[in-house]
Amino acid sequence: MKEVVTEFTEELAANGGSSAALCFQCGTCTLKCPSAGLRTALRPANIMRASQLGLKDEAIEDYGLWQCTTCYTCVEWCPRNVQVVDVITALRNMAVADGEMYENHKKVAESLIKNGHTVDNNDKIKALRKSLGLQENPDTVLDDEKAKADFDRILKATKFTELVNQ
Ligand code: SF4
Ligand code: SF4
């Protein structure tokens, strides 16, 4: 049985996802989404429906939530001007606050904390850089004193590290 959480729509709106309420389920977003179809489990129209009905678990635990590339195709096509990406971002933030983060997103976030950028530098890229006469590891935000101080301040203000490591 699907549980309706009455405060959920307000919580979602407070996180920037209020426009889910405007969705009239035409399905255009799912049809046009380059990440949906046979490629992934993402069905943005389903996520909008669960969101506007207050089905918190269904919306937040939707695996497809993490398959959105934030390309904004759905937003461009939506006849109701639903800000689908804002809704998905809000749901992801709420999922993370509840201790749920898709594994690959977690890896990206961990790399940002550890290396100062989101993509891990592997041996293949290091060798390629070396062959081009470049240093194996490019400079990142961590290599500049002021930039690192700003970076640390942002991590602290957003509780980013705690959220990723919880
Ligand atoms: S295109 Fe807009 S109105 Fe249509 S289902 Fe998607 S979000 Fe809802
Ligand atoms: S922003 Fe996300 S949901 Fe919208 S079309 Fe792109 S991948 Fe699909």
PDB file of C-alpha atoms and ligand atoms in Angstrom:
ATOM      1  CA  MET A   1       0.000   0.000   0.000  1.00  0.00           C
ATOM      2  CA  LYS A   2       1.420   3.393  -0.993  1.00  0.00           C
ATOM      3  CA  GLU A   3       1.656   5.819   1.906  1.00  0.00           C
ATOM      4  CA  VAL A   4       0.688   9.464   1.459  1.00  0.00           C
ATOM      5  CA  VAL A   5       2.862  11.780   3.560  1.00  0.00           C
ATOM      6  CA  THR A   6       0.866  14.980   3.916  1.00  0.00           C
ATOM      7  CA  GLU A   7       3.829  17.235   4.774  1.00  0.00           C
ATOM      8  CA  PHE A   8       5.837  15.945   1.840  1.00  0.00           C
ATOM      9  CA  THR A   9       4.551  18.388  -0.800  1.00  0.00           C
ATOM     10  CA  GLU A  10       5.331  21.305   1.543  1.00  0.00           C
ATOM     11  CA  GLU A  11       8.767  19.886   2.275  1.00  0.00           C
ATOM     12  CA  LEU A  12       9.359  19.464  -1.443  1.00  0.00           C
ATOM     13  CA  ALA A  13       8.224  23.034  -2.134  1.00  0.00           C
ATOM     14  CA  ALA A  14      10.556  24.338   0.579  1.00  0.00           C
ATOM     15  CA  ASN A  15      13.403  22.564  -1.234  1.00  0.00           C
ATOM     16  CA  GLY A  16      12.541  24.164  -4.600  1.00  0.00           C
ATOM     17  CA  GLY A  17      10.202  21.523  -6.030  1.00  0.00           C
ATOM     18  CA  SER A  18       6.832  23.300  -5.851  1.00  0.00           C
ATOM     19  CA  SER A  19       6.212  23.206  -9.612  1.00  0.00           C
ATOM     20  CA  ALA A  20       5.526  19.438  -9.501  1.00  0.00           C
ATOM     21  CA  ALA A  21       1.988  20.477  -8.536  1.00  0.00           C
ATOM     22  CA  LEU A  22       1.477  21.955 -12.030  1.00  0.00           C
ATOM     23  CA  CYS A  23       2.054  18.666 -13.829  1.00  0.00           C
ATOM     24  CA  PHE A  24      -1.004  17.316 -15.672  1.00  0.00           C
ATOM     25  CA  GLN A  25       0.658  14.033 -16.660  1.00  0.00           C
ATOM     26  CA  CYS A  26       0.882  14.492 -20.404  1.00  0.00           C
ATOM     27  CA  GLY A  27       4.024  12.304 -20.398  1.00  0.00           C
ATOM     28  CA  THR A  28       5.997  14.561 -22.743  1.00  0.00           C
ATOM     29  CA  CYS A  29       8.958  14.753 -20.363  1.00  0.00           C
ATOM     30  CA  THR A  30       9.320  10.975 -20.274  1.00  0.00           C
ATOM     31  CA  LEU A  31       8.899  10.735 -24.046  1.00  0.00           C
ATOM     32  CA  LYS A  32      11.554  13.369 -24.772  1.00  0.00           C
ATOM     33  CA  CYS A  33      14.003  12.488 -22.000  1.00  0.00           C
ATOM     34  CA  PRO A  34      17.259  11.214 -23.536  1.00  0.00           C
ATOM     35  CA  SER A  35      18.010   9.227 -20.401  1.00  0.00           C
ATOM     36  CA  ALA A  36      14.624   7.458 -20.183  1.00  0.00           C
ATOM     37  CA  GLY A  37      13.112   4.897 -22.550  1.00  0.00           C
ATOM     38  CA  LEU A  38      15.066   1.680 -22.789  1.00  0.00           C
ATOM     39  CA  ARG A  39      18.265   3.240 -21.468  1.00  0.00           C
ATOM     40  CA  THR A  40      17.469   3.745 -17.781  1.00  0.00           C
ATOM     41  CA  ALA A  41      14.706   3.430 -15.206  1.00  0.00           C
ATOM     42  CA  LEU A  42      14.132   7.187 -15.244  1.00  0.00           C
ATOM     43  CA  ARG A  43      10.509   8.211 -15.835  1.00  0.00           C
ATOM     44  CA  PRO A  44      10.271  11.905 -14.952  1.00  0.00           C
ATOM     45  CA  ALA A  45       6.472  12.002 -15.352  1.00  0.00           C
ATOM     46  CA  ASN A  46       6.134   9.226 -12.752  1.00  0.00           C
ATOM     47  CA  ILE A  47       8.373  11.125 -10.372  1.00  0.00           C
ATOM     48  CA  MET A  48       6.257  14.285 -10.834  1.00  0.00           C
ATOM     49  CA  ARG A  49       3.081  12.274 -10.138  1.00  0.00           C
ATOM     50  CA  ALA A  50       4.430  10.694  -6.971  1.00  0.00           C
ATOM     51  CA  SER A  51       5.638  14.120  -5.861  1.00  0.00           C
ATOM     52  CA  GLN A  52       2.325  15.906  -6.316  1.00  0.00           C
ATOM     53  CA  LEU A  53       0.410  13.094  -4.593  1.00  0.00           C
ATOM     54  CA  GLY A  54       2.614  13.166  -1.497  1.00  0.00           C
ATOM     55  CA  LEU A  55       4.044   9.680  -2.127  1.00  0.00           C
ATOM     56  CA  LYS A  56       7.352  10.453  -0.490  1.00  0.00           C
ATOM     57  CA  ASP A  57       8.859   6.972  -0.415  1.00  0.00           C
ATOM     58  CA  GLU A  58       7.894   6.321  -4.020  1.00  0.00           C
ATOM     59  CA  ALA A  59       9.446   9.609  -5.163  1.00  0.00           C
ATOM     60  CA  ILE A  60      12.602   9.509  -3.070  1.00  0.00           C
ATOM     61  CA  GLU A  61      13.353   5.821  -3.496  1.00  0.00           C
ATOM     62  CA  ASP A  62      12.846   5.938  -7.266  1.00  0.00           C
ATOM     63  CA  TYR A  63      16.092   4.589  -8.703  1.00  0.00           C
ATOM     64  CA  GLY A  64      15.517   6.675 -11.853  1.00  0.00           C
ATOM     65  CA  LEU A  65      15.972   9.809  -9.773  1.00  0.00           C
ATOM     66  CA  TRP A  66      19.708   9.305 -10.044  1.00  0.00           C
ATOM     67  CA  GLN A  67      19.704   8.683 -13.799  1.00  0.00           C
ATOM     68  CA  CYS A  68      18.797  12.277 -14.703  1.00  0.00           C
ATOM     69  CA  THR A  69      21.673  14.118 -16.360  1.00  0.00           C
ATOM     70  CA  THR A  70      20.045  17.534 -15.777  1.00  0.00           C
ATOM     71  CA  CYS A  71      20.016  18.185 -19.531  1.00  0.00           C
ATOM     72  CA  TYR A  72      16.783  20.246 -19.229  1.00  0.00           C
ATOM     73  CA  THR A  73      15.139  18.718 -22.333  1.00  0.00           C
ATOM     74  CA  CYS A  74      12.039  17.973 -20.254  1.00  0.00           C
ATOM     75  CA  VAL A  75      11.842  21.547 -19.007  1.00  0.00           C
ATOM     76  CA  GLU A  76      12.056  22.898 -22.557  1.00  0.00           C
ATOM     77  CA  TRP A  77       9.202  20.666 -23.702  1.00  0.00           C
ATOM     78  CA  CYS A  78       6.885  20.764 -20.699  1.00  0.00           C
ATOM     79  CA  PRO A  79       3.612  22.516 -21.634  1.00  0.00           C
ATOM     80  CA  ARG A  80       3.011  23.358 -17.966  1.00  0.00           C
ATOM     81  CA  ASN A  81       6.406  24.877 -17.305  1.00  0.00           C
ATOM     82  CA  VAL A  82       7.130  22.310 -14.616  1.00  0.00           C
ATOM     83  CA  GLN A  83      10.716  22.748 -13.461  1.00  0.00           C
ATOM     84  CA  VAL A  84      11.405  19.033 -13.574  1.00  0.00           C
ATOM     85  CA  VAL A  85      15.114  19.407 -12.842  1.00  0.00           C
ATOM     86  CA  ASP A  86      14.405  21.528  -9.758  1.00  0.00           C
ATOM     87  CA  VAL A  87      11.992  18.864  -8.518  1.00  0.00           C
ATOM     88  CA  ILE A  88      14.511  16.083  -9.141  1.00  0.00           C
ATOM     89  CA  THR A  89      17.281  18.079  -7.465  1.00  0.00           C
ATOM     90  CA  ALA A  90      15.044  18.745  -4.463  1.00  0.00           C
ATOM     91  CA  LEU A  91      14.175  15.041  -4.204  1.00  0.00           C
ATOM     92  CA  ARG A  92      17.829  14.062  -4.424  1.00  0.00           C
ATOM     93  CA  ASN A  93      18.709  16.529  -1.680  1.00  0.00           C
ATOM     94  CA  MET A  94      15.926  15.148   0.491  1.00  0.00           C
ATOM     95  CA  ALA A  95      17.086  11.586  -0.213  1.00  0.00           C
ATOM     96  CA  VAL A  96      20.652  12.489   0.765  1.00  0.00           C
ATOM     97  CA  ALA A  97      19.398  14.145   3.953  1.00  0.00           C
ATOM     98  CA  ASP A  98      17.678  10.816   4.724  1.00  0.00           C
ATOM     99  CA  GLY A  99      20.987   9.000   4.212  1.00  0.00           C
ATOM    100  CA  GLU A 100      20.260   7.721   0.708  1.00  0.00           C
ATOM    101  CA  MET A 101      22.713   8.491  -2.082  1.00  0.00           C
ATOM    102  CA  TYR A 102      23.192   6.547  -5.282  1.00  0.00           C
ATOM    103  CA  GLU A 103      26.585   4.842  -5.230  1.00  0.00           C
ATOM    104  CA  ASN A 104      28.016   6.551  -8.315  1.00  0.00           C
ATOM    105  CA  HIS A 105      26.978   9.993  -7.112  1.00  0.00           C
ATOM    106  CA  LYS A 106      28.634   9.190  -3.804  1.00  0.00           C
ATOM    107  CA  LYS A 107      31.875   8.310  -5.596  1.00  0.00           C
ATOM    108  CA  VAL A 108      31.816  11.646  -7.436  1.00  0.00           C
ATOM    109  CA  ALA A 109      31.182  13.517  -4.194  1.00  0.00           C
ATOM    110  CA  GLU A 110      33.967  11.611  -2.408  1.00  0.00           C
ATOM    111  CA  SER A 111      36.367  12.424  -5.224  1.00  0.00           C
ATOM    112  CA  LEU A 112      35.495  16.105  -4.942  1.00  0.00           C
ATOM    113  CA  ILE A 113      36.287  16.083  -1.221  1.00  0.00           C
ATOM    114  CA  LYS A 114      39.490  14.074  -1.633  1.00  0.00           C
ATOM    115  CA  ASN A 115      40.909  15.468  -4.884  1.00  0.00           C
ATOM    116  CA  GLY A 116      39.243  18.845  -5.363  1.00  0.00           C
ATOM    117  CA  HIS A 117      37.575  17.708  -8.567  1.00  0.00           C
ATOM    118  CA  THR A 118      34.875  15.210  -9.379  1.00  0.00           C
ATOM    119  CA  VAL A 119      36.683  12.829 -11.711  1.00  0.00           C
ATOM    120  CA  ASP A 120      39.330  10.500 -10.316  1.00  0.00           C
ATOM    121  CA  ASN A 121      42.595  10.647 -12.213  1.00  0.00           C
ATOM    122  CA  ASN A 122      43.408   7.059 -13.190  1.00  0.00           C
ATOM    123  CA  ASP A 123      46.670   5.496 -14.386  1.00  0.00           C
ATOM    124  CA  LYS A 124      45.632   5.696 -18.046  1.00  0.00           C
ATOM    125  CA  ILE A 125      44.974   9.426 -17.878  1.00  0.00           C
ATOM    126  CA  LYS A 126      48.155   9.977 -15.869  1.00  0.00           C
ATOM    127  CA  ALA A 127      50.201   8.169 -18.540  1.00  0.00           C
ATOM    128  CA  LEU A 128      48.525  10.155 -21.308  1.00  0.00           C
ATOM    129  CA  ARG A 129      49.201  13.440 -19.532  1.00  0.00           C
ATOM    130  CA  LYS A 130      52.807  12.437 -18.990  1.00  0.00           C
ATOM    131  CA  SER A 131      53.223  11.574 -22.685  1.00  0.00           C
ATOM    132  CA  LEU A 132      51.999  15.070 -23.505  1.00  0.00           C
ATOM    133  CA  GLY A 133      54.569  16.619 -21.210  1.00  0.00           C
ATOM    134  CA  LEU A 134      52.011  17.511 -18.538  1.00  0.00           C
ATOM    135  CA  GLN A 135      52.209  16.836 -14.824  1.00  0.00           C
ATOM    136  CA  GLU A 136      50.469  13.562 -13.952  1.00  0.00           C
ATOM    137  CA  ASN A 137      47.911  15.231 -11.698  1.00  0.00           C
ATOM    138  CA  PRO A 138      46.494  18.588 -12.762  1.00  0.00           C
ATOM    139  CA  ASP A 139      46.330  21.352 -10.174  1.00  0.00           C
ATOM    140  CA  THR A 140      42.997  21.565  -8.423  1.00  0.00           C
ATOM    141  CA  VAL A 141      41.279  23.835  -5.971  1.00  0.00           C
ATOM    142  CA  LEU A 142      43.281  22.084  -3.243  1.00  0.00           C
ATOM    143  CA  ASP A 143      46.555  23.439  -4.637  1.00  0.00           C
ATOM    144  CA  ASP A 144      45.650  27.088  -4.200  1.00  0.00           C
ATOM    145  CA  GLU A 145      45.595  28.400  -0.652  1.00  0.00           C
ATOM    146  CA  LYS A 146      42.765  30.895  -1.090  1.00  0.00           C
ATOM    147  CA  ALA A 147      40.690  28.615  -3.307  1.00  0.00           C
ATOM    148  CA  LYS A 148      41.121  25.782  -0.782  1.00  0.00           C
ATOM    149  CA  ALA A 149      39.994  28.043   2.068  1.00  0.00           C
ATOM    150  CA  ASP A 150      36.872  28.995   0.069  1.00  0.00           C
ATOM    151  CA  PHE A 151      36.293  25.342  -0.830  1.00  0.00           C
ATOM    152  CA  ASP A 152      36.547  24.281   2.825  1.00  0.00           C
ATOM    153  CA  ARG A 153      34.153  27.045   3.814  1.00  0.00           C
ATOM    154  CA  ILE A 154      31.573  25.840   1.281  1.00  0.00           C
ATOM    155  CA  LEU A 155      31.949  22.205   2.425  1.00  0.00           C
ATOM    156  CA  LYS A 156      31.432  23.299   6.010  1.00  0.00           C
ATOM    157  CA  ALA A 157      28.467  25.603   5.313  1.00  0.00           C
ATOM    158  CA  THR A 158      26.665  22.900   3.324  1.00  0.00           C
ATOM    159  CA  LYS A 159      27.688  20.056   5.688  1.00  0.00           C
ATOM    160  CA  PHE A 160      28.754  18.372   2.474  1.00  0.00           C
ATOM    161  CA  THR A 161      31.308  15.965   3.959  1.00  0.00           C
ATOM    162  CA  GLU A 162      28.954  14.796   6.718  1.00  0.00           C
ATOM    163  CA  LEU A 163      26.144  14.259   4.225  1.00  0.00           C
ATOM    164  CA  VAL A 164      28.372  12.223   1.908  1.00  0.00           C
ATOM    165  CA  ASN A 165      29.921  10.134   4.687  1.00  0.00           C
ATOM    166  CA  GLN A 166      26.814   9.441   6.776  1.00  0.00           C
TER     167      GLN A 166
HETATM  168  S1  SF4 B   1       5.880  17.329 -19.579  1.00  0.00           S
HETATM  169 FE1  SF4 B   1       5.329  18.579 -17.807  1.00  0.00          FE
HETATM  170  S2  SF4 B   1       3.090  18.351 -17.584  1.00  0.00           S
HETATM  171 FE2  SF4 B   1       3.806  16.726 -18.957  1.00  0.00          FE
HETATM  172  S3  SF4 B   1       4.151  14.965 -17.575  1.00  0.00           S
HETATM  173 FE3  SF4 B   1       6.100  16.030 -17.755  1.00  0.00          FE
HETATM  174  S4  SF4 B   1       6.156  17.471 -16.054  1.00  0.00           S
HETATM  175 FE4  SF4 B   1       4.051  16.798 -16.296  1.00  0.00          FE
HETATM  176  S1  SF4 B   2      16.745  16.854 -17.279  1.00  0.00           S
HETATM  177 FE1  SF4 B   2      16.727  14.747 -16.546  1.00  0.00          FE
HETATM  178  S2  SF4 B   2      14.593  14.122 -16.612  1.00  0.00           S
HETATM  179 FE2  SF4 B   2      14.791  15.958 -17.851  1.00  0.00          FE
HETATM  180  S3  SF4 B   2      15.087  15.221 -19.935  1.00  0.00           S
HETATM  181 FE3  SF4 B   2      17.134  15.549 -19.074  1.00  0.00          FE
HETATM  182  S4  SF4 B   2      17.729  13.594 -18.176  1.00  0.00           S
HETATM  183 FE4  SF4 B   2      15.527  13.522 -18.557  1.00  0.00          FE
END
